[in-house]
């Protein structure tokens, strides 16, 4: 371009800076945003850590990356190797991404409880799927998936991360703790998260406390899960909880969790749907469960508290389940009254802000 023309080119006049370009999708992991969902008249706020903005739409890509990189460092994974893991989908998509970037074959052992879009995503990234019978109990076949994955690993020599017991699962969330403290100008007073393998909540809490946080942690599991004890039963939330007969893994660090909470499918899915209508952001069912716990807790926390919910995956994966009236109705999970209860609770918090502002203006 002639020098004279360049002088009139608006692009040429822009200040030059370092390009913000990455060369692999895994470099986009992390730095996910915080969204304020609720603020109360006491100055308390409920923030959502939106992990669906990670590649693969899930927090679990963080730990998938850490487990694979550590296996390379230890020599458990060698060039051209094979990875096998039982998964309900989000760990699987994370491992599928790492496998394709680093030249491995990945086999995911799945069942019919997994969201269909997660299975499609793994296939799209080149994963091999091995399906086991999910039965008719309305819950995941975690025990059978684990058995089949162990069989494949023994037969083929594949590396099996074992996300429930691999310490590098929890270690994958250290960065998340740093992000939380960097993005707010106060401490994380309460952290709420669904518990499956335990990695996202326990790993984040352990690092927060190492950094000096006095965080109070609330672990959430589906009603029917046995992680925190109690009677086993079926549930439709995926990616959290443990069914009867499944040994709870070592990554569930009970000492890191201050309170355990259970949420049924109806309340979990109703909350997710209300959040979608309120914000335009779709969250998964276990995210709905964690938000449900946080919403009910807000009224009891000290004024000015910061409550953060780990929203571990995207609701777009559940358009044919959590967000589908017919699917919910067929399973007895469509409850308009449950949704209205959540709507009224949110409106009450909104009204408390208006009343507090009115009191300040009038001196009341």
Short mmCIF file of C-alpha atoms in Angstrom, two decimals:
data_model
loop_
_atom_site.label_atom_id
_atom_site.label_comp_id
_atom_site.label_asym_id
_atom_site.label_seq_id
_atom_site.Cartn_x
_atom_site.Cartn_y
_atom_site.Cartn_z
CA UNK A 1 0.00 0.00 0.00
CA UNK A 2 1.41 3.48 -0.89
CA UNK A 3 2.50 5.49 2.15
CA UNK A 4 -0.08 8.21 1.48
CA UNK A 5 -2.93 5.66 1.35
CA UNK A 6 -1.68 4.01 4.53
CA UNK A 7 -2.03 7.29 6.38
CA UNK A 8 -5.77 7.22 5.71
CA UNK A 9 -6.15 3.50 6.58
CA UNK A 10 -7.84 3.18 10.01
CA UNK A 11 -6.26 -0.24 10.58
CA UNK A 12 -2.80 1.14 9.95
CA UNK A 13 -3.39 3.82 12.60
CA UNK A 14 -4.31 1.30 15.34
CA UNK A 15 -1.66 0.82 18.06
CA UNK A 16 0.25 -2.41 17.52
CA UNK A 17 0.26 -5.00 20.27
CA UNK A 18 1.10 -8.67 20.72
CA UNK A 19 -1.27 -10.91 18.80
CA UNK A 20 -3.83 -12.78 20.90
CA UNK A 21 -3.75 -16.03 18.92
CA UNK A 22 -3.38 -19.61 20.19
CA UNK A 23 -2.29 -22.66 18.23
CA UNK A 24 -4.28 -25.35 20.03
CA UNK A 25 -7.70 -25.54 21.68
CA UNK A 26 -6.22 -26.66 24.99
CA UNK A 27 -4.53 -23.26 25.31
CA UNK A 28 -8.03 -21.80 25.69
CA UNK A 29 -8.68 -23.72 28.92
CA UNK A 30 -9.35 -21.49 31.92
CA UNK A 31 -10.03 -17.78 32.49
CA UNK A 32 -13.76 -18.51 32.46
CA UNK A 33 -16.10 -15.67 33.47
CA UNK A 34 -18.06 -14.98 36.64
CA UNK A 35 -21.72 -13.97 36.21
CA UNK A 36 -23.68 -12.32 39.01
CA UNK A 37 -26.99 -14.18 39.21
CA UNK A 38 -28.44 -12.65 42.37
CA UNK A 39 -27.73 -9.74 44.69
CA UNK A 40 -29.62 -9.30 47.96
CA UNK A 41 -30.56 -6.25 49.97
CA UNK A 42 -27.87 -7.16 52.51
CA UNK A 43 -25.14 -6.80 49.88
CA UNK A 44 -24.65 -10.55 49.46
CA UNK A 45 -24.13 -11.72 45.89
CA UNK A 46 -24.37 -15.08 44.15
CA UNK A 47 -21.84 -15.52 41.34
CA UNK A 48 -21.69 -18.33 38.79
CA UNK A 49 -18.29 -19.56 37.60
CA UNK A 50 -19.27 -20.44 34.04
CA UNK A 51 -17.04 -23.36 33.15
CA UNK A 52 -18.94 -24.02 29.93
CA UNK A 53 -16.73 -21.37 28.35
CA UNK A 54 -13.86 -23.86 28.39
CA UNK A 55 -13.15 -25.89 25.23
CA UNK A 56 -15.54 -28.90 25.23
CA UNK A 57 -17.97 -26.85 27.34
CA UNK A 58 -16.95 -28.29 30.70
CA UNK A 59 -14.71 -27.83 33.73
CA UNK A 60 -13.46 -31.37 33.33
CA UNK A 61 -11.19 -30.49 30.45
CA UNK A 62 -8.99 -28.87 33.11
CA UNK A 63 -8.34 -32.17 34.87
CA UNK A 64 -8.20 -34.15 31.62
CA UNK A 65 -5.29 -31.95 30.52
CA UNK A 66 -3.49 -32.31 33.85
CA UNK A 67 -3.89 -36.11 33.99
CA UNK A 68 -2.62 -36.57 30.42
CA UNK A 69 0.35 -34.23 30.85
CA UNK A 70 1.34 -35.93 34.09
CA UNK A 71 1.07 -39.37 32.47
CA UNK A 72 3.46 -38.15 29.78
CA UNK A 73 5.89 -36.85 32.39
CA UNK A 74 5.80 -40.14 34.31
CA UNK A 75 6.16 -42.29 31.18
CA UNK A 76 2.74 -43.94 31.56
CA UNK A 77 1.77 -42.43 28.21
CA UNK A 78 4.18 -42.75 25.31
CA UNK A 79 3.91 -41.40 21.76
CA UNK A 80 1.06 -43.02 19.87
CA UNK A 81 -0.41 -44.45 23.09
CA UNK A 82 -3.95 -45.48 23.95
CA UNK A 83 -6.18 -43.98 26.68
CA UNK A 84 -9.30 -45.68 28.05
CA UNK A 85 -11.69 -44.27 30.65
CA UNK A 86 -15.28 -44.85 31.83
CA UNK A 87 -17.15 -41.56 31.57
CA UNK A 88 -20.58 -39.97 31.62
CA UNK A 89 -19.32 -37.58 28.95
CA UNK A 90 -17.56 -34.45 30.17
CA UNK A 91 -14.33 -36.16 31.20
CA UNK A 92 -14.58 -38.07 27.94
CA UNK A 93 -14.77 -34.96 25.78
CA UNK A 94 -11.82 -33.49 27.67
CA UNK A 95 -9.74 -36.63 27.16
CA UNK A 96 -10.83 -36.79 23.51
CA UNK A 97 -9.51 -33.27 22.98
CA UNK A 98 -6.18 -34.02 24.64
CA UNK A 99 -5.86 -37.31 22.73
CA UNK A 100 -6.38 -35.73 19.32
CA UNK A 101 -4.00 -32.85 20.07
CA UNK A 102 -1.24 -35.12 21.33
CA UNK A 103 -1.61 -38.08 19.00
CA UNK A 104 -3.29 -40.73 21.17
CA UNK A 105 -6.16 -43.12 20.61
CA UNK A 106 -8.99 -42.66 23.11
CA UNK A 107 -11.68 -45.18 24.06
CA UNK A 108 -14.60 -43.96 26.19
CA UNK A 109 -16.72 -46.52 28.05
CA UNK A 110 -20.23 -45.06 28.25
CA UNK A 111 -23.84 -46.00 28.89
CA UNK A 112 -27.31 -44.79 27.93
CA UNK A 113 -27.41 -42.41 30.89
CA UNK A 114 -24.99 -40.04 29.14
CA UNK A 115 -26.38 -37.06 27.26
CA UNK A 116 -26.52 -37.92 23.57
CA UNK A 117 -24.75 -34.70 22.58
CA UNK A 118 -21.75 -35.64 24.74
CA UNK A 119 -21.49 -38.95 22.92
CA UNK A 120 -21.73 -37.19 19.56
CA UNK A 121 -19.04 -34.72 20.61
CA UNK A 122 -16.63 -37.50 21.57
CA UNK A 123 -17.24 -39.24 18.26
CA UNK A 124 -16.69 -35.97 16.39
CA UNK A 125 -13.26 -35.69 18.00
CA UNK A 126 -12.33 -39.23 16.98
CA UNK A 127 -13.03 -41.13 20.20
CA UNK A 128 -13.99 -44.80 20.10
CA UNK A 129 -17.14 -45.47 22.17
CA UNK A 130 -17.80 -48.73 23.98
CA UNK A 131 -21.36 -48.86 25.37
CA UNK A 132 -22.55 -50.90 28.34
CA UNK A 133 -26.13 -51.61 29.39
CA UNK A 134 -27.50 -48.84 31.61
CA UNK A 135 -30.38 -51.00 32.82
CA UNK A 136 -33.81 -49.71 33.76
CA UNK A 137 -33.13 -48.26 37.22
CA UNK A 138 -32.89 -44.67 35.99
CA UNK A 139 -29.26 -44.27 36.99
CA UNK A 140 -25.76 -44.60 35.57
CA UNK A 141 -23.98 -47.96 35.16
CA UNK A 142 -20.86 -46.65 36.86
CA UNK A 143 -19.76 -50.01 38.25
CA UNK A 144 -20.11 -51.80 34.91
CA UNK A 145 -18.40 -48.99 32.98
CA UNK A 146 -15.47 -49.21 35.37
CA UNK A 147 -15.23 -52.99 35.00
CA UNK A 148 -15.24 -52.83 31.20
CA UNK A 149 -12.62 -50.06 31.12
CA UNK A 150 -10.33 -52.08 33.39
CA UNK A 151 -10.77 -55.09 31.09
CA UNK A 152 -9.81 -53.06 28.01
CA UNK A 153 -6.79 -51.57 29.78
CA UNK A 154 -5.60 -55.02 30.88
CA UNK A 155 -6.06 -56.50 27.41
CA UNK A 156 -4.52 -53.68 25.37
CA UNK A 157 -2.07 -52.06 27.77
CA UNK A 158 -3.91 -48.77 27.47
CA UNK A 159 -3.36 -46.01 30.01
CA UNK A 160 -6.38 -45.62 32.27
CA UNK A 161 -6.41 -42.26 34.11
CA UNK A 162 -8.93 -43.44 36.77
CA UNK A 163 -10.38 -39.98 37.33
CA UNK A 164 -11.93 -40.96 40.68
CA UNK A 165 -8.54 -41.71 42.27
CA UNK A 166 -5.97 -39.90 40.15
CA UNK A 167 -4.56 -37.03 42.30
CA UNK A 168 -3.90 -35.01 39.17
CA UNK A 169 -7.67 -34.69 38.74
CA UNK A 170 -7.79 -32.41 41.80
CA UNK A 171 -4.54 -30.73 40.82
CA UNK A 172 -6.13 -29.70 37.52
CA UNK A 173 -8.32 -27.20 39.40
CA UNK A 174 -5.57 -25.24 41.14
CA UNK A 175 -5.66 -22.68 38.36
CA UNK A 176 -9.41 -22.27 38.89
CA UNK A 177 -8.82 -21.24 42.51
CA UNK A 178 -6.32 -18.59 41.38
CA UNK A 179 -8.83 -17.28 38.83
CA UNK A 180 -11.52 -16.85 41.49
CA UNK A 181 -9.31 -14.80 43.78
CA UNK A 182 -7.98 -12.75 40.87
CA UNK A 183 -11.45 -11.87 39.58
CA UNK A 184 -13.06 -10.63 42.81
CA UNK A 185 -11.82 -8.01 45.26
CA UNK A 186 -12.66 -10.06 48.34
CA UNK A 187 -12.47 -13.62 49.62
CA UNK A 188 -14.67 -16.47 48.41
CA UNK A 189 -16.90 -16.83 51.46
CA UNK A 190 -18.90 -19.81 50.21
CA UNK A 191 -18.12 -22.18 47.34
CA UNK A 192 -20.85 -24.53 46.15
CA UNK A 193 -20.25 -27.36 43.71
CA UNK A 194 -21.60 -30.70 42.60
CA UNK A 195 -19.56 -33.71 43.68
CA UNK A 196 -18.86 -36.64 41.38
CA UNK A 197 -15.19 -37.53 41.28
CA UNK A 198 -14.65 -34.76 43.82
CA UNK A 199 -11.95 -33.08 41.77
CA UNK A 200 -13.53 -29.75 40.86
CA UNK A 201 -14.83 -28.83 44.31
CA UNK A 202 -12.14 -30.41 46.49
CA UNK A 203 -9.24 -29.41 44.25
CA UNK A 204 -10.44 -25.81 44.13
CA UNK A 205 -11.13 -25.63 47.87
CA UNK A 206 -7.76 -27.11 48.81
CA UNK A 207 -5.92 -24.56 46.66
CA UNK A 208 -8.05 -21.66 47.91
CA UNK A 209 -7.20 -22.57 51.49
CA UNK A 210 -3.52 -22.97 50.64
CA UNK A 211 -3.68 -19.41 49.32
CA UNK A 212 -5.17 -18.19 52.61
CA UNK A 213 -8.90 -18.24 51.83
CA UNK A 214 -11.35 -19.01 54.63
CA UNK A 215 -13.85 -20.48 52.17
CA UNK A 216 -16.79 -22.54 53.43
CA UNK A 217 -17.43 -25.41 51.00
CA UNK A 218 -20.81 -26.98 50.25
CA UNK A 219 -20.79 -30.25 48.31
CA UNK A 220 -23.90 -31.18 46.36
CA UNK A 221 -24.88 -34.64 45.15
CA UNK A 222 -28.06 -35.98 43.52
CA UNK A 223 -30.64 -37.47 45.86
CA UNK A 224 -30.04 -41.21 45.46
CA UNK A 225 -26.24 -40.90 45.35
CA UNK A 226 -24.23 -42.51 48.16
CA UNK A 227 -21.21 -40.18 48.35
CA UNK A 228 -22.38 -38.63 51.61
CA UNK A 229 -24.20 -41.73 52.86
CA UNK A 230 -27.91 -42.39 52.97
CA UNK A 231 -30.16 -44.62 50.91
CA UNK A 232 -29.22 -45.31 47.30
CA UNK A 233 -31.65 -44.67 44.49
CA UNK A 234 -31.93 -43.77 40.84
CA UNK A 235 -31.29 -40.28 39.52
CA UNK A 236 -31.05 -38.58 36.14
CA UNK A 237 -28.42 -35.92 36.88
CA UNK A 238 -25.24 -36.82 35.00
CA UNK A 239 -21.65 -36.12 35.94
CA UNK A 240 -22.21 -36.07 39.71
CA UNK A 241 -22.94 -38.56 42.45
CA UNK A 242 -22.17 -42.25 42.87
CA UNK A 243 -24.72 -45.08 42.61
CA UNK A 244 -25.08 -48.06 44.91
CA UNK A 245 -22.15 -50.46 44.78
CA UNK A 246 -19.65 -47.93 43.48
CA UNK A 247 -16.72 -47.23 45.82
CA UNK A 248 -16.31 -43.52 46.39
CA UNK A 249 -12.92 -42.50 45.00
CA UNK A 250 -10.03 -40.96 46.87
CA UNK A 251 -10.50 -37.60 45.16
CA UNK A 252 -13.56 -36.92 47.31
CA UNK A 253 -11.75 -35.21 50.18
CA UNK A 254 -14.35 -35.16 52.93
CA UNK A 255 -12.14 -32.97 55.10
CA UNK A 256 -12.31 -30.25 52.42
CA UNK A 257 -16.14 -30.19 52.39
CA UNK A 258 -17.85 -28.37 55.25
CA UNK A 259 -21.43 -29.31 54.39
CA UNK A 260 -23.03 -32.00 52.26
CA UNK A 261 -26.31 -31.38 50.47
CA UNK A 262 -28.62 -33.49 48.34
CA UNK A 263 -30.90 -32.20 45.60
CA UNK A 264 -33.49 -34.21 43.72
CA UNK A 265 -33.80 -34.21 39.95
CA UNK A 266 -36.99 -32.12 39.98
CA UNK A 267 -35.41 -29.19 41.87
CA UNK A 268 -32.10 -29.47 39.98
CA UNK A 269 -33.74 -29.35 36.56
CA UNK A 270 -36.32 -26.74 37.56
CA UNK A 271 -33.54 -24.43 38.77
CA UNK A 272 -31.54 -24.88 35.57
CA UNK A 273 -34.59 -23.94 33.52
CA UNK A 274 -35.28 -20.84 35.64
CA UNK A 275 -31.65 -19.71 35.26
CA UNK A 276 -32.01 -20.06 31.48
CA UNK A 277 -35.10 -17.84 31.47
CA UNK A 278 -33.52 -15.32 33.82
CA UNK A 279 -30.10 -14.97 32.17
CA UNK A 280 -30.17 -16.60 28.74
CA UNK A 281 -27.37 -18.88 29.96
CA UNK A 282 -28.09 -22.62 29.82
CA UNK A 283 -26.48 -24.70 32.57
CA UNK A 284 -26.37 -28.44 33.10
CA UNK A 285 -28.50 -30.36 35.59
CA UNK A 286 -25.80 -30.66 38.24
CA UNK A 287 -25.17 -26.92 37.89
CA UNK A 288 -28.87 -26.45 38.52
CA UNK A 289 -28.59 -28.54 41.69
CA UNK A 290 -25.67 -26.48 43.00
CA UNK A 291 -27.44 -23.20 42.20
CA UNK A 292 -30.55 -24.52 43.98
CA UNK A 293 -28.52 -25.05 47.16
CA UNK A 294 -26.94 -21.60 46.88
CA UNK A 295 -30.26 -19.82 46.31
CA UNK A 296 -31.77 -21.39 49.41
CA UNK A 297 -28.67 -20.59 51.46
CA UNK A 298 -28.41 -16.87 50.58
CA UNK A 299 -30.96 -15.79 53.17
CA UNK A 300 -28.88 -17.32 55.97
CA UNK A 301 -25.37 -16.07 55.16
CA UNK A 302 -23.85 -12.96 56.76
CA UNK A 303 -24.46 -9.64 55.03
CA UNK A 304 -22.02 -8.82 52.27
CA UNK A 305 -21.05 -12.43 51.59
CA UNK A 306 -19.72 -13.64 48.26
CA UNK A 307 -21.19 -17.00 47.29
CA UNK A 308 -19.81 -18.71 44.18
CA UNK A 309 -21.26 -21.73 42.41
CA UNK A 310 -19.07 -23.88 40.18
CA UNK A 311 -21.22 -24.40 37.08
CA UNK A 312 -19.34 -27.27 35.57
CA UNK A 313 -20.91 -27.66 32.13
CA UNK A 314 -23.15 -26.23 29.47
CA UNK A 315 -26.89 -26.75 29.24
CA UNK A 316 -26.80 -27.00 25.45
CA UNK A 317 -25.82 -30.64 25.96
CA UNK A 318 -29.18 -31.27 27.62
CA UNK A 319 -31.63 -29.71 25.18
CA UNK A 320 -33.25 -33.11 24.66
CA UNK A 321 -33.39 -33.91 28.40
CA UNK A 322 -33.32 -31.16 31.05
CA UNK A 323 -34.81 -28.59 28.67
CA UNK A 324 -37.30 -30.90 26.96
CA UNK A 325 -40.80 -30.94 28.46
CA UNK A 326 -41.71 -34.32 26.98
CA UNK A 327 -38.56 -36.02 28.30
CA UNK A 328 -39.19 -34.63 31.78
CA UNK A 329 -42.89 -35.48 31.67
CA UNK A 330 -42.20 -39.09 30.67
CA UNK A 331 -40.04 -39.50 33.80
CA UNK A 332 -42.30 -37.61 36.17
CA UNK A 333 -39.81 -34.76 36.45
CA UNK A 334 -41.75 -31.86 34.92
CA UNK A 335 -42.94 -29.80 37.89
CA UNK A 336 -44.15 -26.28 37.12
CA UNK A 337 -44.69 -25.61 40.83
CA UNK A 338 -41.01 -26.30 41.52
CA UNK A 339 -40.05 -23.76 38.86
CA UNK A 340 -42.44 -21.20 40.33
CA UNK A 341 -40.89 -21.64 43.78
CA UNK A 342 -37.47 -20.79 42.37
CA UNK A 343 -38.86 -17.82 40.44
CA UNK A 344 -40.53 -16.46 43.59
CA UNK A 345 -37.31 -16.88 45.57
CA UNK A 346 -35.32 -14.95 42.95
CA UNK A 347 -37.95 -12.21 42.88
CA UNK A 348 -37.85 -11.95 46.67
CA UNK A 349 -34.09 -11.34 46.52
CA UNK A 350 -34.61 -8.75 43.77
CA UNK A 351 -37.25 -7.03 45.89
CA UNK A 352 -34.90 -6.99 48.89
CA UNK A 353 -32.44 -4.91 46.86
CA UNK A 354 -35.18 -2.40 45.98
CA UNK A 355 -36.35 -2.22 49.60
CA UNK A 356 -32.79 -1.69 50.83
CA UNK A 357 -32.27 1.11 48.31
CA UNK A 358 -35.58 2.70 49.35
CA UNK A 359 -34.54 2.52 53.02
CA UNK A 360 -31.27 4.30 52.25
CA UNK A 361 -33.07 7.05 50.35
CA UNK A 362 -35.66 7.63 53.05
CA UNK A 363 -33.39 7.10 56.03
CA UNK A 364 -35.58 4.24 57.24
#
